[in-house]
CSV table of C-alpha atoms in Angstrom, one decimal:
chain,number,residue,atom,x,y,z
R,1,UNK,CA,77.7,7.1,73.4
R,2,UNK,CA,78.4,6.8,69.9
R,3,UNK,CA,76.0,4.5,67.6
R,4,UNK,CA,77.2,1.8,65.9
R,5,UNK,CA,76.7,2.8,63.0
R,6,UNK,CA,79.4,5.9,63.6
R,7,UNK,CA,81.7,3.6,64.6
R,8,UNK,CA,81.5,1.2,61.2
R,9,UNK,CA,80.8,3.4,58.9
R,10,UNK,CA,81.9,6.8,59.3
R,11,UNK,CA,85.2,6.5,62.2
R,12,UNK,CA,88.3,5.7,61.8
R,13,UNK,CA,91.0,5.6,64.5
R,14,UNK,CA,91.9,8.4,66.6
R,15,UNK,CA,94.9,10.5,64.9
R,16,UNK,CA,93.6,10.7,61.5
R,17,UNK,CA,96.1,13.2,59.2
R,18,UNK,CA,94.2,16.6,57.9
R,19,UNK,CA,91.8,17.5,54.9
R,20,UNK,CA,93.4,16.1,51.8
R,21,UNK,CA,93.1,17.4,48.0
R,22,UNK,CA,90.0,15.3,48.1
R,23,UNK,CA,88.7,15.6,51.1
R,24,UNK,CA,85.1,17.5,52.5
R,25,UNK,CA,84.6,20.6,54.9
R,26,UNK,CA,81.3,21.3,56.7
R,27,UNK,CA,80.1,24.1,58.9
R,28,UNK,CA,77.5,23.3,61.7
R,29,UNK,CA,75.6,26.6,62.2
R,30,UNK,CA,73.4,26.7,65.1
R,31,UNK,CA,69.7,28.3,63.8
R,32,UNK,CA,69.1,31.4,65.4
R,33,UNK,CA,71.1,30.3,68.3
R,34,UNK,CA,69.9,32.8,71.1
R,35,UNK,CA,66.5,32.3,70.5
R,36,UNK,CA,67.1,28.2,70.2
R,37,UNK,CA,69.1,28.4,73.8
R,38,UNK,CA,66.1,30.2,75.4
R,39,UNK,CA,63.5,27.6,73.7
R,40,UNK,CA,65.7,24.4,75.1
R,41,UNK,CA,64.5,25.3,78.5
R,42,UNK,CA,61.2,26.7,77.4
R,43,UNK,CA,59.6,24.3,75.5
R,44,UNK,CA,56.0,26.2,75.8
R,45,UNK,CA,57.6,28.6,73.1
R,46,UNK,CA,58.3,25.3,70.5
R,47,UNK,CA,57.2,26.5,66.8
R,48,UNK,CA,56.0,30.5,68.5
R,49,UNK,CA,58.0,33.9,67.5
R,50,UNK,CA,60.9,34.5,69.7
R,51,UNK,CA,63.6,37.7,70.1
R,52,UNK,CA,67.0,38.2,71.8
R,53,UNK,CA,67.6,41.8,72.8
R,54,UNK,CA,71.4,43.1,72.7
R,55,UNK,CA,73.4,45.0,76.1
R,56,UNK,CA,71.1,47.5,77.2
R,57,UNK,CA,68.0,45.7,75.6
R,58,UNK,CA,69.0,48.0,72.9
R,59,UNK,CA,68.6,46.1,69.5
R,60,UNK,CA,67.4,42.8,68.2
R,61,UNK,CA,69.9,40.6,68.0
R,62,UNK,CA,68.6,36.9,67.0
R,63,UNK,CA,65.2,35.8,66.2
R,64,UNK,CA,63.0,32.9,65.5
R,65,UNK,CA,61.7,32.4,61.9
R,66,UNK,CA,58.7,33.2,63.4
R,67,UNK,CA,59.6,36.2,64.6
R,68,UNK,CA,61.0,36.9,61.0
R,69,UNK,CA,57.5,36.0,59.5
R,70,UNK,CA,55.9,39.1,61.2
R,71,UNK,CA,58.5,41.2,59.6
R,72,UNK,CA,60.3,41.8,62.7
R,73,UNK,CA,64.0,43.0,61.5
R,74,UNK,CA,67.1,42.1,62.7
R,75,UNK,CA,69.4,44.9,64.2
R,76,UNK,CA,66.8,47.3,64.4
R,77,UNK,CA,66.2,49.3,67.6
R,78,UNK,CA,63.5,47.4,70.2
R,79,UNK,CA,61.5,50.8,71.0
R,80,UNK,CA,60.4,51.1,67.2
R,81,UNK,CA,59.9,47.2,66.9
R,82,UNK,CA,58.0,47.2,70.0
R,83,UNK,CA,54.5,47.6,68.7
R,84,UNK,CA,54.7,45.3,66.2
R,85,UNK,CA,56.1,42.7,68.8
R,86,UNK,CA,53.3,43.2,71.2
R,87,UNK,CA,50.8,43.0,68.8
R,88,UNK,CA,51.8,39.2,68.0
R,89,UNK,CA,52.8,38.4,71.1
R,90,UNK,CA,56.3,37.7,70.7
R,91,UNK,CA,58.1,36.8,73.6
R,92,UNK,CA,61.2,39.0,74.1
R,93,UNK,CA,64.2,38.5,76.1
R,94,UNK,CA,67.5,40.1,77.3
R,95,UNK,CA,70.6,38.9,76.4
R,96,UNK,CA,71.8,35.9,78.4
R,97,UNK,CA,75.0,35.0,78.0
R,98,UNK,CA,75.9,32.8,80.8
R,99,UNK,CA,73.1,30.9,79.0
R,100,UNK,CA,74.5,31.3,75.7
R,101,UNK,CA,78.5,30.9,76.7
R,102,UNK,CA,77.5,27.2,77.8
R,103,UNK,CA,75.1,26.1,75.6
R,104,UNK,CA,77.6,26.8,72.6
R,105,UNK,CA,79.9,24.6,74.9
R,106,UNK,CA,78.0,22.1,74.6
R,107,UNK,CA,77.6,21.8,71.0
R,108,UNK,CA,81.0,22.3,70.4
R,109,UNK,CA,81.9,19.1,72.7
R,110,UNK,CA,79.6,17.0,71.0
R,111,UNK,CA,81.0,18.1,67.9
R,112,UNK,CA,84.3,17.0,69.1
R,113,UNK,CA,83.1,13.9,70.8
R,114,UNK,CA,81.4,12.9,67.2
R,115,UNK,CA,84.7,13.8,65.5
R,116,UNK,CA,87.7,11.5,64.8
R,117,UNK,CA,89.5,13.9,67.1
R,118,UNK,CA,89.1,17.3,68.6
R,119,UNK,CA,92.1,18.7,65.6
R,120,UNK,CA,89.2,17.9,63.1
R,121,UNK,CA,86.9,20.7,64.7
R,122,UNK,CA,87.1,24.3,64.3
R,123,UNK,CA,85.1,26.6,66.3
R,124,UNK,CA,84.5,29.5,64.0
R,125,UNK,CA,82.3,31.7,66.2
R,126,UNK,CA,79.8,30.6,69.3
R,127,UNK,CA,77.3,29.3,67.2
R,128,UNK,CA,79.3,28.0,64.0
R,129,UNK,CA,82.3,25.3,63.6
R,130,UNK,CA,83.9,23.9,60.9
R,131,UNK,CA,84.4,19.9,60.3
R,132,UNK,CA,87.1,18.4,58.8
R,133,UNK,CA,85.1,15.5,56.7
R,134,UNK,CA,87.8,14.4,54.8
R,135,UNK,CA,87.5,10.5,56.5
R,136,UNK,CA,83.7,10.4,55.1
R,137,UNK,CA,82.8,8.8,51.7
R,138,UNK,CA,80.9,11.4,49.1
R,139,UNK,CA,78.1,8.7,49.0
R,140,UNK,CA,78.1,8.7,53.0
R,141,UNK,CA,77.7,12.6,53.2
R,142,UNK,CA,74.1,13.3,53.4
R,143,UNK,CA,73.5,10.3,55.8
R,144,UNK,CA,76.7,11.3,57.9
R,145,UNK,CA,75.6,15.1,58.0
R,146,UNK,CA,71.8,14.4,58.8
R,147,UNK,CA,73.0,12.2,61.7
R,148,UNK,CA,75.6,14.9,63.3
R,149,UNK,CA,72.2,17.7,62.9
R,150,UNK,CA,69.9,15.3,64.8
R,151,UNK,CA,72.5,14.0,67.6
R,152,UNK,CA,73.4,17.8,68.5
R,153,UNK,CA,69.7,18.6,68.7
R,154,UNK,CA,68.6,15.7,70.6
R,155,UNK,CA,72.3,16.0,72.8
R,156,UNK,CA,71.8,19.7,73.2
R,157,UNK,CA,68.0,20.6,72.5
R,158,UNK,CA,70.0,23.3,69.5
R,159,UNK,CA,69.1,22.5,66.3
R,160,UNK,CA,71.7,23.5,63.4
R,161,UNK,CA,72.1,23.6,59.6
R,162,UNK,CA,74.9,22.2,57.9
R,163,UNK,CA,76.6,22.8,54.8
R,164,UNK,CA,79.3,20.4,53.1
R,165,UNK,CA,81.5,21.6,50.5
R,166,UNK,CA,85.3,20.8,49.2
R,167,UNK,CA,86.3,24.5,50.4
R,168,UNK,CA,85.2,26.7,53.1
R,169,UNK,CA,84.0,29.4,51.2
R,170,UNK,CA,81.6,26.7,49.5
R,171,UNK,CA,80.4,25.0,52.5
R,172,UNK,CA,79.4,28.4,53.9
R,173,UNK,CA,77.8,29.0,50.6
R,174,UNK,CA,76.2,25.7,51.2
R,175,UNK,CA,75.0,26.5,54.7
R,176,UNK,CA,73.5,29.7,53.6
R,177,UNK,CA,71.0,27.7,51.2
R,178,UNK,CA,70.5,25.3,53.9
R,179,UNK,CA,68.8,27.6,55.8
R,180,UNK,CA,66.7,29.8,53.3
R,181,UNK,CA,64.7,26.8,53.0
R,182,UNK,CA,65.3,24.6,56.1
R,183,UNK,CA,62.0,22.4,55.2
R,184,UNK,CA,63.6,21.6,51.6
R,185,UNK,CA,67.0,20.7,52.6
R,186,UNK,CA,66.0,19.3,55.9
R,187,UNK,CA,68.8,21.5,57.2
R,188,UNK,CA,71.4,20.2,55.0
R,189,UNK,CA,72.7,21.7,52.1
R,190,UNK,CA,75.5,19.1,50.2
R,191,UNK,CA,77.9,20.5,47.5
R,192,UNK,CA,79.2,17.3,46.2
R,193,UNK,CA,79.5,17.9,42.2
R,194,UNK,CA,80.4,20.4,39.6
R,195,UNK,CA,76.8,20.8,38.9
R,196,UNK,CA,75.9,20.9,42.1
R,197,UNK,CA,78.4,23.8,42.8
R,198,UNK,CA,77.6,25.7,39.1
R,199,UNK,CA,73.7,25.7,40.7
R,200,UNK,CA,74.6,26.9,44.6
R,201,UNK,CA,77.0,29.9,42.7
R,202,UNK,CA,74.2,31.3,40.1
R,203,UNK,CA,72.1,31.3,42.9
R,204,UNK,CA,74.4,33.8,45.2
R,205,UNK,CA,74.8,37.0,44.8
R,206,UNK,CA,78.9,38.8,45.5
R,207,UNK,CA,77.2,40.0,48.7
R,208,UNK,CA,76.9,37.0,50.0
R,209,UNK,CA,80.0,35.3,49.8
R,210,UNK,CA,82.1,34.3,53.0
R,211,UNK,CA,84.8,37.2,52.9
R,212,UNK,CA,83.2,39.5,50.5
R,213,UNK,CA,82.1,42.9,52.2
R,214,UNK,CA,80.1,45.4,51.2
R,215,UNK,CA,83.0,47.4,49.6
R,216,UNK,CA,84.2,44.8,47.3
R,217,UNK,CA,80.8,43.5,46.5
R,218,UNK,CA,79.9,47.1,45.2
R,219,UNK,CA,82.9,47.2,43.2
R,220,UNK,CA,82.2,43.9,41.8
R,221,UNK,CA,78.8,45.3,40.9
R,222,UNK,CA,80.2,47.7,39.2
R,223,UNK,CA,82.4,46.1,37.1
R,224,UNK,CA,79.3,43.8,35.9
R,225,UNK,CA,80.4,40.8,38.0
R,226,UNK,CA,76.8,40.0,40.1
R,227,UNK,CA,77.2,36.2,41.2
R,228,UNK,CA,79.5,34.1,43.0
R,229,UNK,CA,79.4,32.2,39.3
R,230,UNK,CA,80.8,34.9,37.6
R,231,UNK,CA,83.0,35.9,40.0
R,232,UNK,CA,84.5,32.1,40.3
R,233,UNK,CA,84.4,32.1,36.3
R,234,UNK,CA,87.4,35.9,36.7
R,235,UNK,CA,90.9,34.8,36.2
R,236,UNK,CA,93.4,34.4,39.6
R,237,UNK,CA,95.5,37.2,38.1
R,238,UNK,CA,92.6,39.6,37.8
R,239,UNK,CA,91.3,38.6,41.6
R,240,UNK,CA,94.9,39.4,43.0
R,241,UNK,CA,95.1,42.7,40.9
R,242,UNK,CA,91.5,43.9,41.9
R,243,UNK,CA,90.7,42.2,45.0
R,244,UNK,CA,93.9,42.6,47.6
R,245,UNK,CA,96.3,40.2,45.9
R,246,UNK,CA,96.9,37.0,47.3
R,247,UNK,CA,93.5,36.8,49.5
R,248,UNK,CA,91.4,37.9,46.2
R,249,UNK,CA,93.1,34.9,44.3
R,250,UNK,CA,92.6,32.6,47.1
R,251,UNK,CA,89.0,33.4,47.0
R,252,UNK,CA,89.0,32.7,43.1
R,253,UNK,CA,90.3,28.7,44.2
R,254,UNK,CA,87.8,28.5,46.9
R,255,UNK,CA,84.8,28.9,44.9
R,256,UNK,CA,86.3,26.5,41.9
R,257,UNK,CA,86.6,24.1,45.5
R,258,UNK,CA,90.0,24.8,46.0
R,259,UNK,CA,90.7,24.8,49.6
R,260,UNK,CA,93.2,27.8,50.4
R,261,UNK,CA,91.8,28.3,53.8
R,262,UNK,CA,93.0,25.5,56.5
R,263,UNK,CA,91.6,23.9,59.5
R,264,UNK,CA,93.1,26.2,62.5
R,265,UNK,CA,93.8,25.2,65.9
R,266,UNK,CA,91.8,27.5,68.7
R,267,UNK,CA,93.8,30.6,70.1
R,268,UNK,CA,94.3,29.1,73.2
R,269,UNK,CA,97.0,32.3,74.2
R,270,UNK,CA,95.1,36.0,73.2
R,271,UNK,CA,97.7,38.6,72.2
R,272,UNK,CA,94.9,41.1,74.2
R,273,UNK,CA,92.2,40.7,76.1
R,274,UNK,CA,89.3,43.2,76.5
R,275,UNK,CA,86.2,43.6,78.8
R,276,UNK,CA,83.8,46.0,77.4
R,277,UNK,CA,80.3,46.9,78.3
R,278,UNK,CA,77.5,49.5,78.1
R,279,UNK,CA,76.0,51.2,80.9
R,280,UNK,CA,72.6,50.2,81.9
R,281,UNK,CA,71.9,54.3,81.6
R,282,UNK,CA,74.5,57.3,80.5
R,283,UNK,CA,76.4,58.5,83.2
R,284,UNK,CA,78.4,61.6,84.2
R,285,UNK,CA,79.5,61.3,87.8
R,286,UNK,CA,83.2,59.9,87.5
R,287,UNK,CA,83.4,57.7,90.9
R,288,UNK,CA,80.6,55.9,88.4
R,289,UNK,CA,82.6,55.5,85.7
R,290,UNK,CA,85.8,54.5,88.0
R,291,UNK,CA,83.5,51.5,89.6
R,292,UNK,CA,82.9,50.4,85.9
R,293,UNK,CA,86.2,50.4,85.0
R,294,UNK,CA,87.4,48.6,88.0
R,295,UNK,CA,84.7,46.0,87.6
R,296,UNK,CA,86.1,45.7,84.0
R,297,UNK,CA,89.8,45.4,85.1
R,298,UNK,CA,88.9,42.6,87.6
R,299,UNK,CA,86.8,40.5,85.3
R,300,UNK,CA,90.2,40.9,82.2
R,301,UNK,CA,92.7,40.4,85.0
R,302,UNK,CA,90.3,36.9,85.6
R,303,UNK,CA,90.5,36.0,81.9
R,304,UNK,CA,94.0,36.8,82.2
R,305,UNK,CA,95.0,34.4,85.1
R,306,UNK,CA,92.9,32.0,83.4
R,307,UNK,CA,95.7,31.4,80.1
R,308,UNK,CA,98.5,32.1,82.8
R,309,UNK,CA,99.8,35.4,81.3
R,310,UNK,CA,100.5,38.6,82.5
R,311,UNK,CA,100.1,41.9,81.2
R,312,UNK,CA,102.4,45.3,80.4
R,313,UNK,CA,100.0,47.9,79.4
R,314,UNK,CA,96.9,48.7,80.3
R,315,UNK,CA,94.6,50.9,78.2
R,316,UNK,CA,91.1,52.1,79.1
R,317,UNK,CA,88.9,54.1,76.7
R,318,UNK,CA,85.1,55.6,77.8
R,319,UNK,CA,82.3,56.6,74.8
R,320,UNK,CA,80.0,59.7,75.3
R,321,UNK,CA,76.8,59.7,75.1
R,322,UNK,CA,76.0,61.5,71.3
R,323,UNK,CA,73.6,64.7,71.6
R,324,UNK,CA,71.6,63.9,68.6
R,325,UNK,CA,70.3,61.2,67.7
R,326,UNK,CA,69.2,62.0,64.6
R,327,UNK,CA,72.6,62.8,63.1
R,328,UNK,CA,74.4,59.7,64.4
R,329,UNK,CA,72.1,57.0,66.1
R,330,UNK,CA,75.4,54.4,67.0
R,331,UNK,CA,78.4,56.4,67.4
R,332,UNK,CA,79.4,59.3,70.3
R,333,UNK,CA,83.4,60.2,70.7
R,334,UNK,CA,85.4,57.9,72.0
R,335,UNK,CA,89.0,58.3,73.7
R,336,UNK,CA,91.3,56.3,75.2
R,337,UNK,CA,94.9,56.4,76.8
R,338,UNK,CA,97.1,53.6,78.0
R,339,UNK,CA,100.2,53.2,81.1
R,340,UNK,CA,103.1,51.0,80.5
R,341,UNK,CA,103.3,49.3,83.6
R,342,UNK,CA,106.8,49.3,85.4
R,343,UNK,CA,107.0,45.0,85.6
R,344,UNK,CA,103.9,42.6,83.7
R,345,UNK,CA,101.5,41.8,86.2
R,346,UNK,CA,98.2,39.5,86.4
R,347,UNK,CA,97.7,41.0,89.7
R,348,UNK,CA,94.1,42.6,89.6
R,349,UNK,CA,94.9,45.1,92.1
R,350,UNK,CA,98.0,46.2,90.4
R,351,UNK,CA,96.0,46.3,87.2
R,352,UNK,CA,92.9,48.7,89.2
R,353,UNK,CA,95.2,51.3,90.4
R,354,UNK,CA,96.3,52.2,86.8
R,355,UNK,CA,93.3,51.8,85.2
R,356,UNK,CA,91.6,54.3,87.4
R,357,UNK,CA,94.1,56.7,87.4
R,358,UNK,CA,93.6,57.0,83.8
R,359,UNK,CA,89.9,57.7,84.0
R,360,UNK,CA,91.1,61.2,85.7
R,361,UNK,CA,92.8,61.8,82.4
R,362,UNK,CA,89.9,60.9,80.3
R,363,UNK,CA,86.7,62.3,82.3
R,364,UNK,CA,85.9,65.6,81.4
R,365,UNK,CA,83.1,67.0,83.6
R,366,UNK,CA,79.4,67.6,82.7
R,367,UNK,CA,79.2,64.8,79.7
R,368,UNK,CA,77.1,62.2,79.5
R,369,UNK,CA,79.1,58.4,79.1
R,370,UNK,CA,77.3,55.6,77.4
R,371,UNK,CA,79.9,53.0,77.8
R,372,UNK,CA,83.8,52.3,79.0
R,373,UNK,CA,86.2,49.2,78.6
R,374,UNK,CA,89.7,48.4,79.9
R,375,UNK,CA,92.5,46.7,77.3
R,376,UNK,CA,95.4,44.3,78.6
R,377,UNK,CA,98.2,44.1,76.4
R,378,UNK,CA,101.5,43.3,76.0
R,379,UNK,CA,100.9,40.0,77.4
R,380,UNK,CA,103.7,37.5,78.2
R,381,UNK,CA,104.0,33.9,80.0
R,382,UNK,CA,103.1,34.5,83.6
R,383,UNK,CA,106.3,32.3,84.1
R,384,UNK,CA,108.2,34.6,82.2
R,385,UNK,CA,107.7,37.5,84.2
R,386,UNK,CA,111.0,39.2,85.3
R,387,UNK,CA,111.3,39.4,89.1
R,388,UNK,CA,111.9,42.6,90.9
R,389,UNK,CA,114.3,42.3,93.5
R,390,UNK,CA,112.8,45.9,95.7
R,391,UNK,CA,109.4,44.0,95.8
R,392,UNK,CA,108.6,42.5,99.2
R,393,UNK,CA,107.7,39.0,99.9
R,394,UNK,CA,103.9,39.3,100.1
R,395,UNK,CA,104.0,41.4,97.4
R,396,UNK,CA,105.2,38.9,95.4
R,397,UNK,CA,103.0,36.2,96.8
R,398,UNK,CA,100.0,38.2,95.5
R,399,UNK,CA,99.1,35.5,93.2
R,400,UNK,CA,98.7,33.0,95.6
R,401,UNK,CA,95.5,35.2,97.1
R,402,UNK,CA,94.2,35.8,93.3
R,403,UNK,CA,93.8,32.4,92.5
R,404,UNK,CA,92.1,32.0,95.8
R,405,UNK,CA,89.9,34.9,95.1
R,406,UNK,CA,89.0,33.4,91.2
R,407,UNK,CA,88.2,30.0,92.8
R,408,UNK,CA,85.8,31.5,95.1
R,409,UNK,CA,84.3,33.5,92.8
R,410,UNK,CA,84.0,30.4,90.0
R,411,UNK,CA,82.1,28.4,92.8
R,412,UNK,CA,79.8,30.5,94.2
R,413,UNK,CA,79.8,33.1,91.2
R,414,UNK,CA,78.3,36.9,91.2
R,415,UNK,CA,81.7,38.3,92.4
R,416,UNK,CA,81.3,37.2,95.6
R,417,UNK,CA,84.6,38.2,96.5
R,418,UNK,CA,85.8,41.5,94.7
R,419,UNK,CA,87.8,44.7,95.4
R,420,UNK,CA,86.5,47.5,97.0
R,421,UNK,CA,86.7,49.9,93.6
R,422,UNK,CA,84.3,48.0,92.1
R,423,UNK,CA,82.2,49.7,94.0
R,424,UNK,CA,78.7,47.7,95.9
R,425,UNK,CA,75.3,49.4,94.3
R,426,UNK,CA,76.8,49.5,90.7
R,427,UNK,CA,74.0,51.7,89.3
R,428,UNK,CA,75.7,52.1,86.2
R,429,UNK,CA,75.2,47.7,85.5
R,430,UNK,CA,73.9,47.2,81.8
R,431,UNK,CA,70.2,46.9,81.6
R,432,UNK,CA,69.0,43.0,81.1
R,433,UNK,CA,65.2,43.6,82.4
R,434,UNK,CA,64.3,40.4,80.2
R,435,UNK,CA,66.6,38.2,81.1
R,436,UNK,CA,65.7,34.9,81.6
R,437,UNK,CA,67.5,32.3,84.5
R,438,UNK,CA,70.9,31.1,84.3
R,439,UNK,CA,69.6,27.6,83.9
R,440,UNK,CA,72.6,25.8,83.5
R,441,UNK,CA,75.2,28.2,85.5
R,442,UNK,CA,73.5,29.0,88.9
R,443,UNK,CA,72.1,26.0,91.1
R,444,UNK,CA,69.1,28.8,92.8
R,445,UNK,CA,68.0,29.1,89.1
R,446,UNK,CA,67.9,25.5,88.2
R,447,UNK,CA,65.0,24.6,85.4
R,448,UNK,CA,62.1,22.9,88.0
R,449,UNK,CA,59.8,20.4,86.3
R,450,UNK,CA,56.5,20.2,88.6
């Protein structure tokens, strides 16, 4: 599948070291990836506005340049964009993230597959990677980087910006200015020389650098320092006195294309895994909030089986619903309280029964709930686990009939199979009214081309 002129001119053999002194990062940033994943299997909406809703259809989450050019802001609540996206008919749609989940997938693999080896790709978030470059030529990087953008768009139907730099902190620098003028750049934004670099610094502000939040780019302000140029221009002692020691200095190399900040490996093992969702509408009966949290349990226990560990503590927390939403539009109390479980288990119902015995600690009565989540932490090697000599044989054995249950449910999906506390009606399911089909994930919701 890979051109020849990949193979001559850009590939070397399998098992090339990692990004020398010399060498080139990129990051491959899929544009406005929601809304690009809806328009692969919606071609009608090529080139027309387009907007992603969040859990609950709550906010905007990604949208189209299109969308942008009507003024349609991004993380604002949909009831008050509403009018302005009916008037231009933009099309609107709920989160979809079995969509999303294997779209990003898909990029990623042919990322890899267009790679020396998978160690030379990074995946930063579900819609960005990094590339280790370091095997390309500088003359060879605007050829090489143009072909990667049009193979993952015409593998994948996404199409991406890329930025190359020396560091990180550059090449998302670079990636930024890629897209704030995608026509210019033809998606790729190249920082190959000094002068190139000096030009891509004046132009961004301290806000905008990879790293830089919104408390040290107002101090920065402050002390007079507005660009990434002058910032990059500060001494490394100054950074690390004024900007938290060793990462501020670190920063200082990255923008003079120093790279501080390796190539890592993916997680592969989480320390804790989490399942967290808002309710489709605020609720106050507790058997609601005990399904929630049981559906929540079962789906962590899955991800749980699914790195072979086991867990010691669970942990469930539940959000009310605030009273004014004047006064605090994102935020209600929260509380939370955790078990330490007696042996490490990946056993969902020996995960349930704790979880919902903690919801009777937390649930006080007439108080609306917005949203819950269950924690599993503690996690060790499901290999690992100690056994318990006063447990009985098909107590033991309980893993056989989870991995049964996961592979039923991973074939014919939905929670086909699932545990009675999960309850069946599930009233209190997060809203996705605009949600389009699973196209790639559910065979009765296959794409059909008439």
């Amino acid at each position: 599948m890979v051109n020849e002129y990949h193979k001559q001119k850009v590939l070397p053999e399998p098992g090339l070291p990692s990004r020398g002194p010399g060498g080139y990062t990129a990051i491959v940033d899929c544009n406005s990836f929601y809304c690009s994943a809806e328009r692969v299997f919606r071609p009608d909406l090529a080139r027309k506005p387009v907007v992603v809703l969040s859990n609950n259809d709550g906010c905007i989450i990604s949208r189209s340049d299109e969308a942008k050019n009507f003024g349609v802001g991004m993380a604002g609540p949909y009831f008050l964009a509403k009018p302005l996206i009916e008037k231009h008919s933009i099309a609107t749609f709920s989160s979809n993230y079995n969509l999303y989940g294997d779209m990003s997938m898909r990029v990623m693999d042919t990322l890899r597959a267009l790679s020396p080896s998978p160690e030379h790709v990074e995946v930063y978030s579900v819609d960005e990677a990094f590339l280790d470059i370091s095997h390309v030529d500088a003359k060879d990087l605007a050829e090489y980087s143009l072909y990667i953008r049009e193979t993952v768009e015409k593998w994948t139907g996404i199409s991406v910006s890329i930025g190359v730099a020396r560091s990180k902190t550059l090449a998302k620098m670079a990636n930024n200015l890629a897209k704030k003028n995608k026509i210019a750049s033809n998606c790729v934004y190249i920082l190959a020389t000094e002068e190139d670099q000096q030009k891509a610094l004046q132009q961004t502000r301290v806000s905008g650098i990879w790293g830089v939040g919104r408390a040290y780019a107002d101090k920065l302000i402050n002390c007079g320092i507005i660009s990434a140029w002058e910032l990059r221009n500060m001494s490394e002692e100054w950074a690390y006195t004024n900007m938290g020691g060793v990462v501020g200095a670190r920063l200082i190399k990255e923008l003079r294309g120093e790279p501080c900040i390796e190539m890592k490996n993916p997680l592969d093992v989480k320390k804790m895994i989490a399942t967290t969702r808002m309710f489709g509408e605020p609720v106050s009966n507790i058997n609601d909030i005990k399904e929630a949290i049981a559906t929540y349990t079962s789906r962590a226990a899955e991800k749980l089986r699914r790195q072979q560990s086991a867990a010691g503590t669970v942990s469930v927390f539940i959000v009310a619903k605030e009273q004014d939403h004047q006064i605090d539009f994102s935020h209600g109390s929260s509380i939370n309280a955790h078990i330490n479980l007696p042996a490490a288990t990946s056993n969902t119902n020996e995960l349930i029964k704790p979880a919902v015995e903690l919801v009777d600690r937390l649930y006080k009565n007439g108080i609306l709930y917005k949203k819950a989540g269950v924690m599993l932490s503690g996690l060790v090697p499901e290999t690992a686990v100690q056994a318990n000599m006063f447990s009985t044989e098909s107590k033991s054995g309980g893993r056989i009939l989870m991995g049964m249950i996961d592979n039923v449910n991973f074939s014919m999906r939905d929670d086909v199979l699932k545990f009675a506390a999960s309850g069946t009606t599930r009233d209190w399911k997060m809203r996705q009214e605009l949600r389009s089909p699973r196209y790639t994930s559910r065979w009765e919701e296959l794409c059909e081309v008439r």
